Amino acid sequence: MVTMIDALGVQPGMRVLEIGTGSGFNAAVLAHLLGAENVTTMEIDAALAEHARTALDRAGYPVHVVTGDGAEGYAAGAPYDRVVVTASVHTVPYAWIEQTKPGGILVVPWAFTFHPDGPLAKLTVRNDGTAEGRFIGPGFYMPVRDQRVRQAVLHETRERWSKAGEPSCTRYGVTVTRDGQRIWLDTPDNPVA
């Protein structure tokens, strides 16, 4: 979590959307840094969301806990300066890009679809509604519920990565547009997935 929060580059007054509340620990850290009024966190599991809401309130961090599918983001609170996701994806939901201000940053764990480290992506949203960035290091997170990867994909990923010379995950990047996404190696004009 420290790597993710550091990658967000949060500053006082910024508004953050967290996808995947879990216990609420990360939301509490963000609330401590930014003020509870600047943090919205989403959890798909209603019981877990209620548990986190109660724990956060008791700890003195009454952040806005939303029970819902994080893949849709939370448009009612948008736009956000930062979005942090605590479950891996193989496809970035475009709602996250739409709900982030131009110049805003998203930190997103990636599924094992192109690199065996399940790396963290750090994306910057552009004025044209696209987002682009690099993978900043390994990160192993459980997948978003509807983005689980079959075991065969993990095997294929490792084989493809090995044949490519086992490049560091930090050599990869991703570009996300309204129409889809493209993972690339070294430069955006060298797509690999």
C-alpha positions as YAML, in Angstrom:
chain: A
units: angstrom
residues:
- id: 1
  name: MET
  ca: [0.00, 0.00, 0.00]
- id: 2
  name: VAL
  ca: [2.87, 2.38, 0.71]
- id: 3
  name: THR
  ca: [4.04, 2.07, -2.89]
- id: 4
  name: MET
  ca: [0.56, 2.83, -4.17]
- id: 5
  name: ILE
  ca: [0.02, 5.87, -1.95]
- id: 6
  name: ASP
  ca: [3.49, 7.17, -2.80]
- id: 7
  name: ALA
  ca: [2.77, 6.73, -6.54]
- id: 8
  name: LEU
  ca: [-0.45, 8.74, -6.18]
- id: 9
  name: GLY
  ca: [1.55, 11.80, -5.16]
- id: 10
  name: VAL
  ca: [-1.32, 13.11, -3.04]
- id: 11
  name: GLN
  ca: [-1.32, 16.71, -1.85]
- id: 12
  name: PRO
  ca: [-3.60, 18.37, 0.73]
- id: 13
  name: GLY
  ca: [-7.03, 19.15, -0.69]
- id: 14
  name: MET
  ca: [-6.92, 16.49, -3.41]
- id: 15
  name: ARG
  ca: [-9.96, 14.27, -3.83]
- id: 16
  name: VAL
  ca: [-9.38, 10.50, -4.07]
- id: 17
  name: LEU
  ca: [-11.54, 7.58, -5.14]
- id: 18
  name: GLU
  ca: [-10.45, 4.20, -3.83]
- id: 19
  name: ILE
  ca: [-11.81, 1.08, -5.51]
- id: 20
  name: GLY
  ca: [-11.80, -1.85, -3.07]
- id: 21
  name: THR
  ca: [-12.29, -0.69, 0.53]
- id: 22
  name: GLY
  ca: [-11.51, -4.00, 2.20]
- id: 23
  name: SER
  ca: [-10.98, -3.35, 5.92]
- id: 24
  name: GLY
  ca: [-10.78, 0.40, 5.38]
- id: 25
  name: PHE
  ca: [-7.11, 0.68, 6.36]
- id: 26
  name: ASN
  ca: [-6.00, 2.32, 3.11]
- id: 27
  name: ALA
  ca: [-8.96, 4.73, 3.22]
- id: 28
  name: ALA
  ca: [-7.95, 5.69, 6.77]
- id: 29
  name: VAL
  ca: [-4.39, 6.44, 5.65]
- id: 30
  name: LEU
  ca: [-5.71, 8.56, 2.77]
- id: 31
  name: ALA
  ca: [-8.13, 10.35, 5.13]
- id: 32
  name: HIS
  ca: [-5.25, 11.08, 7.51]
- id: 33
  name: LEU
  ca: [-3.28, 12.63, 4.64]
- id: 34
  name: LEU
  ca: [-6.14, 14.45, 2.88]
- id: 35
  name: GLY
  ca: [-9.04, 14.78, 5.30]
- id: 36
  name: ALA
  ca: [-11.96, 12.35, 5.41]
- id: 37
  name: GLU
  ca: [-14.12, 14.70, 3.33]
- id: 38
  name: ASN
  ca: [-11.74, 14.19, 0.39]
- id: 39
  name: VAL
  ca: [-11.85, 10.37, 0.32]
- id: 40
  name: THR
  ca: [-14.51, 8.18, -1.28]
- id: 41
  name: THR
  ca: [-14.04, 4.43, -1.14]
- id: 42
  name: MET
  ca: [-16.06, 1.70, -2.88]
- id: 43
  name: GLU
  ca: [-16.60, -1.90, -1.87]
- id: 44
  name: ILE
  ca: [-18.71, -4.44, -3.76]
- id: 45
  name: ASP
  ca: [-19.29, -6.67, -0.71]
- id: 46
  name: ALA
  ca: [-22.05, -5.05, 1.39]
- id: 47
  name: ALA
  ca: [-21.02, -6.70, 4.68]
- id: 48
  name: LEU
  ca: [-17.38, -5.71, 4.20]
- id: 49
  name: ALA
  ca: [-18.39, -2.14, 3.28]
- id: 50
  name: GLU
  ca: [-20.47, -1.85, 6.45]
- id: 51
  name: HIS
  ca: [-17.65, -3.26, 8.57]
- id: 52
  name: ALA
  ca: [-15.19, -0.76, 7.05]
- id: 53
  name: ARG
  ca: [-17.65, 2.13, 7.46]
- id: 54
  name: THR
  ca: [-18.03, 1.32, 11.17]
- id: 55
  name: ALA
  ca: [-14.28, 0.87, 11.69]
- id: 56
  name: LEU
  ca: [-13.48, 4.11, 9.89]
- id: 57
  name: ASP
  ca: [-16.06, 6.06, 11.90]
- id: 58
  name: ARG
  ca: [-14.73, 4.61, 15.18]
- id: 59
  name: ALA
  ca: [-11.19, 5.53, 14.18]
- id: 60
  name: GLY
  ca: [-12.24, 9.11, 13.51]
- id: 61
  name: TYR
  ca: [-12.09, 8.89, 9.71]
- id: 62
  name: PRO
  ca: [-15.69, 9.18, 8.48]
- id: 63
  name: VAL
  ca: [-14.86, 8.79, 4.78]
- id: 64
  name: HIS
  ca: [-17.65, 8.27, 2.27]
- id: 65
  name: VAL
  ca: [-17.98, 4.47, 1.95]
- id: 66
  name: VAL
  ca: [-20.05, 3.44, -1.08]
- id: 67
  name: THR
  ca: [-21.39, -0.08, -1.50]
- id: 68
  name: GLY
  ca: [-21.29, -0.86, -5.21]
- id: 69
  name: ASP
  ca: [-19.38, -2.19, -8.18]
- id: 70
  name: GLY
  ca: [-16.12, -0.28, -8.32]
- id: 71
  name: ALA
  ca: [-15.78, -1.02, -12.04]
- id: 72
  name: GLU
  ca: [-18.40, 1.69, -12.54]
- id: 73
  name: GLY
  ca: [-16.53, 4.17, -10.39]
- id: 74
  name: TYR
  ca: [-18.58, 6.69, -8.44]
- id: 75
  name: ALA
  ca: [-19.73, 9.44, -10.79]
- id: 76
  name: ALA
  ca: [-21.68, 11.27, -8.07]
- id: 77
  name: GLY
  ca: [-18.39, 12.31, -6.44]
- id: 78
  name: ALA
  ca: [-16.41, 12.99, -9.60]
- id: 79
  name: PRO
  ca: [-14.16, 14.44, -10.75]
- id: 80
  name: TYR
  ca: [-11.31, 13.03, -8.68]
- id: 81
  name: ASP
  ca: [-7.67, 14.09, -8.57]
- id: 82
  name: ARG
  ca: [-6.55, 10.54, -7.91]
- id: 83
  name: VAL
  ca: [-7.96, 7.02, -8.25]
- id: 84
  name: VAL
  ca: [-6.38, 4.06, -6.49]
- id: 85
  name: VAL
  ca: [-7.49, 0.49, -7.09]
- id: 86
  name: THR
  ca: [-6.79, -2.37, -4.69]
- id: 87
  name: ALA
  ca: [-7.70, -5.27, -6.98]
- id: 88
  name: SER
  ca: [-6.09, -6.23, -10.27]
- id: 89
  name: VAL
  ca: [-7.62, -5.74, -13.71]
- id: 90
  name: HIS
  ca: [-6.76, -6.77, -17.23]
- id: 91
  name: THR
  ca: [-8.96, -4.03, -18.70]
- id: 92
  name: VAL
  ca: [-9.22, -0.56, -17.19]
- id: 93
  name: PRO
  ca: [-12.88, 0.45, -16.93]
- id: 94
  name: TYR
  ca: [-13.18, 3.68, -18.90]
- id: 95
  name: ALA
  ca: [-15.41, 5.11, -16.15]
- id: 96
  name: TRP
  ca: [-12.27, 5.51, -14.02]
- id: 97
  name: ILE
  ca: [-10.67, 7.68, -16.71]
- id: 98
  name: GLU
  ca: [-13.86, 9.71, -17.22]
- id: 99
  name: GLN
  ca: [-14.15, 10.38, -13.49]
- id: 100
  name: THR
  ca: [-10.55, 11.61, -13.12]
- id: 101
  name: LYS
  ca: [-9.57, 15.21, -13.80]
- id: 102
  name: PRO
  ca: [-7.12, 15.92, -16.64]
- id: 103
  name: GLY
  ca: [-3.66, 15.65, -15.10]
- id: 104
  name: GLY
  ca: [-5.05, 13.26, -12.48]
- id: 105
  name: ILE
  ca: [-3.35, 9.98, -11.67]
- id: 106
  name: LEU
  ca: [-4.66, 6.43, -11.43]
- id: 107
  name: VAL
  ca: [-2.70, 3.63, -9.74]
- id: 108
  name: VAL
  ca: [-4.00, 0.25, -10.84]
- id: 109
  name: PRO
  ca: [-2.71, -3.30, -10.19]
- id: 110
  name: TRP
  ca: [-2.62, -5.33, -13.41]
- id: 111
  name: ALA
  ca: [-3.60, -8.94, -13.94]
- id: 112
  name: PHE
  ca: [-1.01, -11.46, -15.15]
- id: 113
  name: THR
  ca: [-1.82, -10.92, -18.82]
- id: 114
  name: PHE
  ca: [1.51, -9.63, -20.15]
- id: 115
  name: HIS
  ca: [4.01, -9.93, -17.28]
- id: 116
  name: PRO
  ca: [4.31, -12.50, -14.45]
- id: 117
  name: ASP
  ca: [4.83, -9.83, -11.78]
- id: 118
  name: GLY
  ca: [1.25, -8.54, -11.94]
- id: 119
  name: PRO
  ca: [2.64, -4.98, -12.04]
- id: 120
  name: LEU
  ca: [1.20, -1.68, -10.86]
- id: 121
  name: ALA
  ca: [0.25, 0.83, -13.56]
- id: 122
  name: LYS
  ca: [0.56, 4.56, -12.93]
- id: 123
  name: LEU
  ca: [-1.56, 6.40, -15.49]
- id: 124
  name: THR
  ca: [-1.98, 10.13, -16.09]
- id: 125
  name: VAL
  ca: [-5.26, 11.33, -17.56]
- id: 126
  name: ARG
  ca: [-4.90, 13.69, -20.51]
- id: 127
  name: ASN
  ca: [-7.11, 16.56, -21.67]
- id: 128
  name: ASP
  ca: [-8.37, 14.44, -24.59]
- id: 129
  name: GLY
  ca: [-9.89, 11.81, -22.28]
- id: 130
  name: THR
  ca: [-7.12, 9.25, -22.72]
- id: 131
  name: ALA
  ca: [-4.72, 8.00, -20.06]
- id: 132
  name: GLU
  ca: [-1.18, 6.75, -20.43]
- id: 133
  name: GLY
  ca: [1.64, 5.65, -18.20]
- id: 134
  name: ARG
  ca: [4.14, 3.02, -17.24]
- id: 135
  name: PHE
  ca: [4.17, 0.08, -14.92]
- id: 136
  name: ILE
  ca: [6.15, 1.04, -11.84]
- id: 137
  name: GLY
  ca: [6.92, -2.29, -10.21]
- id: 138
  name: PRO
  ca: [5.48, -5.59, -9.11]
- id: 139
  name: GLY
  ca: [2.24, -5.77, -7.22]
- id: 140
  name: PHE
  ca: [0.26, -8.87, -6.44]
- id: 141
  name: TYR
  ca: [-3.45, -8.24, -5.87]
- id: 142
  name: MET
  ca: [-6.55, -10.37, -6.08]
- id: 143
  name: PRO
  ca: [-8.57, -9.64, -9.23]
- id: 144
  name: VAL
  ca: [-11.67, -7.53, -9.62]
- id: 145
  name: ARG
  ca: [-14.53, -10.04, -9.53]
- id: 146
  name: ASP
  ca: [-15.40, -9.93, -13.23]
- id: 147
  name: GLN
  ca: [-11.77, -9.80, -14.41]
- id: 148
  name: ARG
  ca: [-10.35, -13.08, -13.19]
- id: 149
  name: VAL
  ca: [-7.75, -14.69, -15.45]
- id: 150
  name: ARG
  ca: [-7.77, -18.37, -16.36]
- id: 151
  name: GLN
  ca: [-4.77, -20.44, -15.30]
- id: 152
  name: ALA
  ca: [-3.88, -21.05, -18.96]
- id: 153
  name: VAL
  ca: [-3.44, -17.29, -19.45]
- id: 154
  name: LEU
  ca: [-0.89, -17.20, -16.63]
- id: 155
  name: HIS
  ca: [1.10, -19.96, -18.32]
- id: 156
  name: GLU
  ca: [0.91, -18.25, -21.73]
- id: 157
  name: THR
  ca: [2.00, -14.94, -20.17]
- id: 158
  name: ARG
  ca: [5.08, -16.49, -18.61]
- id: 159
  name: GLU
  ca: [6.05, -18.20, -21.88]
- id: 160
  name: ARG
  ca: [5.58, -15.02, -23.95]
- id: 161
  name: TRP
  ca: [7.53, -12.97, -21.39]
- id: 162
  name: SER
  ca: [10.36, -15.52, -21.33]
- id: 163
  name: LYS
  ca: [10.59, -15.55, -25.14]
- id: 164
  name: ALA
  ca: [10.80, -11.73, -25.09]
- id: 165
  name: GLY
  ca: [13.94, -11.96, -22.92]
- id: 166
  name: GLU
  ca: [12.22, -11.48, -19.55]
- id: 167
  name: PRO
  ca: [12.06, -7.66, -19.63]
- id: 168
  name: SER
  ca: [11.42, -5.82, -16.37]
- id: 169
  name: CYS
  ca: [7.82, -4.80, -15.86]
- id: 170
  name: THR
  ca: [9.01, -1.17, -15.70]
- id: 171
  name: ARG
  ca: [9.79, -1.30, -19.44]
- id: 172
  name: TYR
  ca: [6.08, -1.71, -20.18]
- id: 173
  name: GLY
  ca: [3.39, 0.93, -20.40]
- id: 174
  name: VAL
  ca: [-0.27, 1.23, -21.25]
- id: 175
  name: THR
  ca: [-2.46, 3.66, -23.17]
- id: 176
  name: VAL
  ca: [-6.20, 3.72, -22.44]
- id: 177
  name: THR
  ca: [-8.78, 5.37, -24.71]
- id: 178
  name: ARG
  ca: [-12.55, 5.32, -24.87]
- id: 179
  name: ASP
  ca: [-12.22, 2.59, -27.53]
- id: 180
  name: GLY
  ca: [-9.86, 0.27, -25.67]
- id: 181
  name: GLN
  ca: [-6.33, -0.06, -24.40]
- id: 182
  name: ARG
  ca: [-2.89, -1.00, -25.65]
- id: 183
  name: ILE
  ca: [0.01, -2.36, -23.62]
- id: 184
  name: TRP
  ca: [3.42, -1.52, -25.04]
- id: 185
  name: LEU
  ca: [7.10, -2.26, -24.46]
- id: 186
  name: ASP
  ca: [9.52, 0.69, -24.13]
- id: 187
  name: THR
  ca: [7.47, 3.11, -26.30]
- id: 188
  name: PRO
  ca: [3.77, 3.47, -27.20]
- id: 189
  name: ASP
  ca: [4.55, 2.63, -30.84]
- id: 190
  name: ASN
  ca: [5.66, -0.89, -29.83]
- id: 191
  name: PRO
  ca: [2.41, -2.61, -28.75]
- id: 192
  name: VAL
  ca: [2.56, -6.09, -27.23]
- id: 193
  name: ALA
  ca: [-1.04, -6.60, -26.14]
...
